Coordinates of C-alpha atoms in Angstrom, one line a residue:
M4 CA -8.9 -20.6 0.4
T5 CA -8.8 -19.0 3.0
T6 CA -12.0 -19.3 4.6
M7 CA -12.8 -16.6 6.8
K8 CA -15.9 -16.0 9.3
K9 CA -18.7 -12.6 8.6
N10 CA -18.3 -12.6 13.5
M11 CA -14.2 -11.8 12.4
F12 CA -15.6 -7.9 12.8
P13 CA -15.8 -7.3 17.3
P14 CA -19.9 -6.1 16.5
G15 CA -18.1 -2.6 18.5
L16 CA -16.5 -2.1 15.1
V17 CA -19.7 -3.0 13.5
N18 CA -22.0 -1.0 14.9
N19 CA -19.3 2.0 15.5
L20 CA -18.2 1.9 11.0
Q21 CA -22.8 2.5 11.2
D22 CA -23.1 5.3 13.4
V23 CA -19.5 7.1 10.9
L24 CA -22.3 6.2 8.3
S25 CA -25.0 7.3 9.3
K26 CA -24.0 10.5 10.3
K27 CA -21.0 11.5 7.3
G28 CA -23.9 13.4 5.5
A29 CA -24.4 15.5 8.2
N30 CA -20.6 16.3 9.4
K31 CA -19.6 16.8 6.0
N32 CA -19.8 20.9 6.3
E33 CA -18.5 20.3 10.0
Q34 CA -15.4 18.7 8.8
K35 CA -14.9 21.2 5.5
K36 CA -14.3 23.8 8.3
Q37 CA -11.8 22.1 10.2
K38 CA -9.8 21.5 7.8
D39 CA -9.9 24.9 6.0
D40 CA -8.9 25.3 9.9
D41 CA -6.7 24.0 10.0
S42 CA -4.7 24.7 6.6
T43 CA -5.2 27.9 8.0
E44 CA -3.2 27.3 11.3
T45 CA -0.5 25.0 9.2
S46 CA 0.2 27.8 7.3
T47 CA 1.7 30.2 9.8
S48 CA 3.5 27.3 10.8
S49 CA 7.0 24.5 10.2
S50 CA 4.6 21.5 9.0
T51 CA 7.1 19.5 10.4
A52 CA 7.4 20.9 14.3
G53 CA 3.7 20.6 14.3
N54 CA 3.4 17.2 14.3
E55 CA 6.9 16.0 15.9
N56 CA 6.0 17.8 18.9
D57 CA 2.4 17.2 19.7
S58 CA 2.2 14.0 21.5
S59 CA -1.3 14.9 22.5
K60 CA -2.5 13.4 19.2
P61 CA -3.1 9.3 18.2
V62 CA 0.1 9.1 15.9
V63 CA -0.9 7.6 12.4
L64 CA 1.5 6.3 9.8
V65 CA 1.3 6.3 5.8
T66 CA 3.5 4.5 3.6
N67 CA 2.6 2.7 0.1
S68 CA 4.2 1.4 -2.7
E69 CA 4.0 3.4 -5.2
G70 CA 6.1 5.5 -3.9
V71 CA 6.2 9.0 -2.0
D72 CA 4.7 11.2 -4.9
S73 CA 2.1 9.6 -5.6
L74 CA -1.8 11.0 -5.8
G75 CA -3.3 8.1 -3.3
L76 CA -1.0 8.7 -1.0
I77 CA -1.1 12.9 -1.1
Y78 CA -4.8 12.9 -1.1
L79 CA -4.7 10.6 1.7
V80 CA -2.9 12.6 4.0
Q81 CA -4.0 15.4 3.7
A82 CA -7.7 14.2 4.1
L83 CA -6.3 12.7 7.7
V84 CA -4.2 16.1 8.4
G85 CA -7.5 17.8 7.3
L86 CA -9.0 16.4 10.0
G87 CA -7.2 18.2 12.7
L88 CA -7.2 14.4 14.9
Y89 CA -3.9 12.9 14.3
N90 CA 0.0 13.5 14.2
V91 CA -0.1 12.1 10.4
N92 CA 3.4 11.0 9.6
V93 CA 4.1 9.6 6.7
C94 CA 7.5 7.0 5.6
A95 CA 6.9 5.7 1.9
P96 CA 9.9 4.6 -1.4
H97 CA 11.0 7.0 -4.0
S98 CA 10.1 5.6 -6.4
D99 CA 7.4 3.0 -7.5
K100 CA 8.1 -0.8 -5.4
S101 CA 4.4 -2.2 -6.4
A102 CA 4.5 -6.0 -6.8
S103 CA 7.5 -6.3 -4.8
G104 CA 6.3 -8.4 -2.3
H105 CA 7.3 -8.3 1.3
S106 CA 11.3 -7.8 0.3
L107 CA 13.3 -6.5 2.7
T108 CA 16.7 -4.8 1.8
V109 CA 19.7 -6.4 3.3
L110 CA 23.3 -5.9 2.8
E111 CA 22.2 -2.3 1.1
T112 CA 23.0 0.7 2.9
I113 CA 19.4 2.8 1.3
T114 CA 19.0 6.2 1.7
V115 CA 16.0 8.3 3.8
T116 CA 14.8 11.9 2.5
Q117 CA 12.7 14.2 4.4
A118 CA 10.0 15.2 2.1
E119 CA 7.7 18.1 2.1
I120 CA 4.2 16.9 2.4
E121 CA 1.9 20.1 4.3
G122 CA 1.5 19.1 7.9
A123 CA 3.1 16.1 7.9
T124 CA 6.5 14.9 8.7
A125 CA 7.2 12.3 6.1
Y126 CA 10.7 10.1 4.8
E127 CA 11.0 8.8 1.4
V128 CA 13.1 6.3 1.4
T129 CA 15.7 3.7 -1.2
G130 CA 14.0 0.8 -0.1
T131 CA 11.1 -1.3 -0.8
T132 CA 7.9 -0.9 1.1
V133 CA 8.3 -3.3 4.1
D134 CA 11.5 -1.4 4.3
C135 CA 9.9 1.4 5.3
V136 CA 7.7 0.3 7.2
S137 CA 9.8 -1.4 9.3
L138 CA 12.2 1.0 9.1
A139 CA 9.6 3.6 10.8
L140 CA 8.7 1.3 13.9
S141 CA 12.1 0.6 14.7
G142 CA 12.4 3.6 16.5
A143 CA 15.6 5.1 14.7
L144 CA 14.2 7.1 12.2
F145 CA 11.3 9.1 14.1
S146 CA 10.5 9.7 17.7
W147 CA 8.3 7.5 18.4
T148 CA 8.4 3.5 18.0
K149 CA 4.9 2.5 17.4
P150 CA 2.1 4.7 15.9
L151 CA -2.1 3.6 16.7
L152 CA -2.6 2.8 12.8
V153 CA -0.6 1.9 10.0
I154 CA -2.2 2.8 6.3
S155 CA -0.5 1.6 3.4
G156 CA -1.9 3.3 0.6
I157 CA -3.9 4.8 -1.4
N158 CA -2.2 2.7 -4.5
R159 CA -3.5 2.3 -8.2
G160 CA -4.5 -1.3 -8.9
S161 CA -6.5 -4.4 -7.2
S162 CA -4.9 -6.6 -4.6
C163 CA -6.9 -9.0 -4.4
G164 CA -6.9 -13.1 -4.2
R165 CA -3.1 -14.0 -5.2
H166 CA -2.1 -10.8 -6.2
M167 CA -2.3 -10.2 -2.1
F168 CA 1.1 -12.5 -1.5
H169 CA 3.0 -10.5 -4.2
S170 CA 1.2 -7.0 -4.2
G171 CA 3.7 -3.9 -1.8
V172 CA 0.6 -3.1 -0.7
I173 CA -0.2 -5.1 1.4
A174 CA 2.9 -5.9 2.1
G175 CA 3.0 -3.2 4.0
A176 CA 0.1 -3.3 6.3
R177 CA 1.3 -6.9 6.6
E178 CA 5.1 -6.0 7.9
A179 CA 3.2 -3.6 10.2
L180 CA 1.1 -6.2 11.7
I181 CA 3.7 -8.8 12.0
S182 CA 5.1 -6.0 14.3
G183 CA 2.5 -5.7 16.8
V184 CA 0.7 -2.8 15.1
P185 CA -2.9 -2.6 13.2
S186 CA -2.8 -1.4 9.9
L187 CA -4.9 -1.3 6.7
S188 CA -4.5 -1.8 3.1
I189 CA -6.6 0.1 0.2
S190 CA -6.3 -0.1 -2.8
L191 CA -8.5 1.4 -5.9
N192 CA -9.5 -1.4 -8.7
W193 CA -7.7 1.9 -11.0
K194 CA -9.1 0.9 -15.2
R195 CA -6.9 2.9 -18.3
E196 CA -10.5 3.5 -20.1
E197 CA -12.4 4.4 -17.1
S198 CA -11.0 6.1 -14.1
Q199 CA -8.8 9.9 -13.7
E200 CA -7.0 11.1 -11.1
S201 CA -9.8 12.9 -9.4
D202 CA -10.8 9.1 -8.4
F203 CA -8.7 9.4 -5.8
K204 CA -9.7 11.9 -4.2
D205 CA -12.6 10.1 -4.0
A206 CA -11.8 6.8 -2.8
V207 CA -10.4 8.9 0.4
A208 CA -13.8 9.5 0.9
V209 CA -15.0 6.6 0.7
S210 CA -12.8 5.4 3.1
L211 CA -12.8 7.6 6.1
P212 CA -15.3 7.0 7.9
L213 CA -13.5 2.2 8.5
I214 CA -10.4 4.5 9.4
N215 CA -12.2 6.6 11.6
A216 CA -14.0 3.1 13.0
A217 CA -11.1 1.4 13.1
L218 CA -8.6 4.3 15.3
R219 CA -11.7 4.6 17.2
D220 CA -12.4 1.3 18.1
I221 CA -7.7 0.3 18.6
E222 CA -8.1 3.1 21.2
K223 CA -11.1 1.3 23.4
G224 CA -9.2 -2.3 22.2
V225 CA -11.7 -3.6 20.8
F226 CA -10.3 -4.0 17.5
P227 CA -8.7 -7.5 15.5
K228 CA -5.5 -7.6 17.0
S229 CA -4.7 -10.8 14.5
C230 CA -5.2 -9.9 11.2
F231 CA -5.2 -6.2 9.1
L232 CA -8.0 -5.7 7.3
S233 CA -6.8 -5.9 2.9
I234 CA -9.4 -2.4 1.4
E235 CA -10.5 -3.0 -2.3
I236 CA -12.2 0.9 -3.6
P237 CA -14.5 -0.2 -6.9
T238 CA -13.3 1.4 -9.9
S239 CA -16.2 4.2 -9.3
P240 CA -15.6 4.8 -5.9
K241 CA -18.4 7.5 -5.6
A242 CA -20.9 4.6 -6.7
N243 CA -20.3 1.8 -4.6
K244 CA -23.1 0.5 -3.0
G245 CA -21.5 -0.3 0.1
F246 CA -19.1 -2.2 2.1
K247 CA -19.1 -5.8 2.3
L248 CA -16.5 -7.7 4.5
T249 CA -15.3 -10.1 2.0
K250 CA -13.0 -13.5 1.9
Q251 CA -10.0 -13.5 0.3
S252 CA -9.9 -15.1 -3.0
M253 CA -7.2 -17.5 -5.2
W254 CA -8.1 -14.8 -8.5
R255 CA -5.4 -13.7 -9.7
S256 CA -4.8 -11.6 -13.5
T257 CA -3.1 -13.9 -16.5
P258 CA 0.9 -13.0 -16.7
C259 CA 2.6 -12.3 -19.8
W260 CA 6.2 -12.3 -20.6
Q261 CA 6.3 -11.0 -23.4
A262 CA 10.1 -10.4 -25.0
V263 CA 12.0 -7.0 -26.3
P264 CA 14.6 -7.2 -29.3
A265 CA 17.3 -5.4 -28.0
N266 CA 16.8 -2.7 -30.6
R267 CA 13.6 -2.0 -28.7
N268 CA 14.5 -1.6 -25.6
P269 CA 15.8 1.6 -24.4
S270 CA 18.5 0.7 -21.6
A271 CA 20.2 -2.9 -23.6
P272 CA 22.3 0.0 -25.3
H273 CA 23.8 1.7 -22.2
F274 CA 24.2 -1.3 -20.0
M275 CA 26.3 -3.0 -23.6
G276 CA 28.3 0.2 -24.0
N277 CA 29.3 3.5 -21.8
Q278 CA 30.0 2.6 -18.0
Q279 CA 30.9 5.9 -17.6
S280 CA 27.9 7.5 -19.3
L281 CA 25.5 5.1 -17.7
G282 CA 26.5 6.3 -14.1
L283 CA 26.1 9.8 -15.5
Q284 CA 23.1 8.9 -16.5
L285 CA 21.6 7.0 -13.6
A286 CA 22.6 10.1 -11.7
Q287 CA 21.1 13.4 -13.7
L288 CA 17.7 10.6 -13.3
G289 CA 18.0 10.1 -9.5
R290 CA 18.6 14.2 -9.4
D291 CA 16.0 14.7 -12.1
A292 CA 13.2 12.7 -10.1
S293 CA 14.0 14.4 -7.1
A294 CA 14.0 18.0 -8.3
A295 CA 10.1 16.9 -10.3
G296 CA 8.9 14.9 -6.4
A297 CA 9.9 18.7 -4.9
A298 CA 8.2 21.0 -7.9
R299 CA 5.1 18.8 -7.9
R300 CA 3.8 19.9 -4.0
G301 CA 5.2 23.2 -4.7
T302 CA 8.1 22.7 -2.0
T303 CA 12.1 23.4 -2.4
P304 CA 14.1 20.3 -2.3
R305 CA 14.8 18.0 0.5
N306 CA 18.0 17.3 2.7
N307 CA 19.2 14.2 2.4
E308 CA 19.9 11.9 5.6
E309 CA 22.4 10.1 3.8
V310 CA 24.2 10.1 0.7
E311 CA 25.3 7.1 -1.6
S312 CA 27.3 6.9 -5.1
I313 CA 25.5 5.5 -8.0
G314 CA 27.8 2.5 -9.9
A315 CA 28.0 1.9 -12.9
A316 CA 27.2 -1.8 -14.2
K317 CA 29.2 -4.0 -15.6
S318 CA 29.5 -5.0 -19.1
D319 CA 30.3 -8.4 -21.0
N320 CA 30.4 -10.4 -24.4
K321 CA 27.1 -12.7 -23.0
A322 CA 24.8 -12.5 -25.1
K323 CA 21.5 -10.8 -23.5
K324 CA 17.9 -11.5 -24.0
Y325 CA 15.3 -8.7 -22.4
F326 CA 11.2 -9.4 -21.4
R327 CA 8.6 -7.6 -20.2
L328 CA 5.2 -9.0 -17.7
E329 CA 1.9 -7.8 -18.8
F330 CA -1.2 -8.4 -16.2
L331 CA -4.1 -9.4 -18.3
D332 CA -7.5 -9.5 -17.0
K333 CA -9.4 -12.3 -17.2
E334 CA -12.3 -13.3 -16.2
T335 CA -13.4 -15.6 -14.4
E336 CA -16.8 -17.3 -12.7
A337 CA -17.7 -17.5 -9.4
T338 CA -21.0 -18.0 -7.3
D339 CA -20.0 -16.9 -3.8
D340 CA -20.8 -13.1 -4.1
E341 CA -18.5 -13.0 -0.5
L342 CA -15.0 -13.6 -2.1
D343 CA -13.1 -10.2 -2.3
F344 CA -12.4 -9.7 -6.6
K345 CA -16.2 -10.4 -6.6
A346 CA -17.4 -8.4 -4.6
L347 CA -15.4 -5.4 -6.0
G348 CA -16.4 -6.5 -10.0
N349 CA -20.1 -5.7 -8.5
G350 CA -19.4 -2.1 -7.2
F351 CA -18.5 -3.0 -2.9
I352 CA -16.4 -1.9 -1.9
A353 CA -14.1 -4.6 -0.2
V354 CA -13.2 -6.0 3.1
T355 CA -11.3 -8.1 3.8
P356 CA -9.4 -9.8 7.0
V357 CA -5.9 -11.7 6.0
S358 CA -4.0 -13.2 8.5
V359 CA -0.4 -13.5 9.2
S360 CA -0.6 -17.4 10.6
L361 CA 1.2 -19.9 8.7
Q362 CA -1.0 -22.4 9.7
L363 CA -3.0 -25.1 7.9
E364 CA -6.1 -25.7 7.4
S365 CA -7.5 -28.9 9.0
D366 CA -8.1 -30.5 5.6
V367 CA -4.7 -29.8 4.5
Q368 CA -3.3 -30.8 7.2
T369 CA -5.0 -33.7 7.3
A370 CA -3.7 -34.9 3.9
A371 CA -0.3 -33.7 4.6
S372 CA 0.0 -34.7 7.4
S373 CA -1.6 -38.3 5.2
W374 CA 1.3 -38.9 2.6
I375 CA 4.5 -37.6 4.8
S376 CA 4.2 -40.7 7.2
G377 CA 3.3 -42.6 4.0
V378 CA 6.6 -42.1 3.3
L379 CA 8.7 -41.7 6.6
S380 CA 6.4 -45.8 6.8
G381 CA 8.7 -46.8 3.8
G382 CA 6.5 -45.4 0.8
A383 CA 9.8 -43.6 -0.8
E384 CA 11.9 -47.1 -0.4
Q385 CA 9.1 -48.3 -3.4

């Protein structure tokens, strides 16, 4: 289990966070007025030009793993733009890439399309979250090469415990840290039976104090440089019990693979049938998805930076089997209230420092060294 000490946050960050929280109520009306003023100003000019040319504001890059049209990302970007303090840029997947882990697209061409999000410079990418962050920080897409902060989220569903290893939203923040850019990942503990879309707006509201404190301390040079912060928001954001510094746990949902009969698998007839029909259907699905995304934001269709063809899948006579993976929640008893999933379940906003260091803990290193030494000294021949 990864262990974290309570002093991982610099005193300045803690003090600034407390200061922001104490002034949150007093500043609410002022922020709302600022948001209204900014909305009026941005309606008279191009959102893209307004952000790309304003070099006086610090750059904030927003990504996620659920796609550029997801509510968590849209509400977060709207709130950041409304503050009028940051040059907000977005580079996010074209479609849902949740649970894609830290995967990169290699030996294939990805397509980048300009997206219309009011007040921000935005692109959607036919790749993973890590593709989006890597591309954005490369200098090939945006006019800048290093934003002040990368925010990955807000995603639907918890990324606690072992889920961090395959979480796309966590991978986005991790990629930024690997590239030397401070980062946050934010997830909402979405429950199908309880949650509603307005919870994303509440999740944004409770996240902003920590985001603003982080940005201020990054500029002061006192934000942690050896880790990123994973922020887990409880199912009812408004009813949260406050921020709690937590440790990564070993908790995970139970993976459940279910066999799917071929006659119940919607894609089975297409992949075993007419290849040309499949290509046309995939192309139409892509066009429909783009049109739906544009309509959702009330914008015109995007201009493609690059266009690539869609190929049809090859068919053969081999028997195929179909499976679908679902994760089932499981009850886990834990006595340590500082574990991420425990604090989240108790209604706190869990803030977990996450390192990218590959160094082993001392006890693990000792045990592994002892075993390897035994093997190398002749134990393997017995």
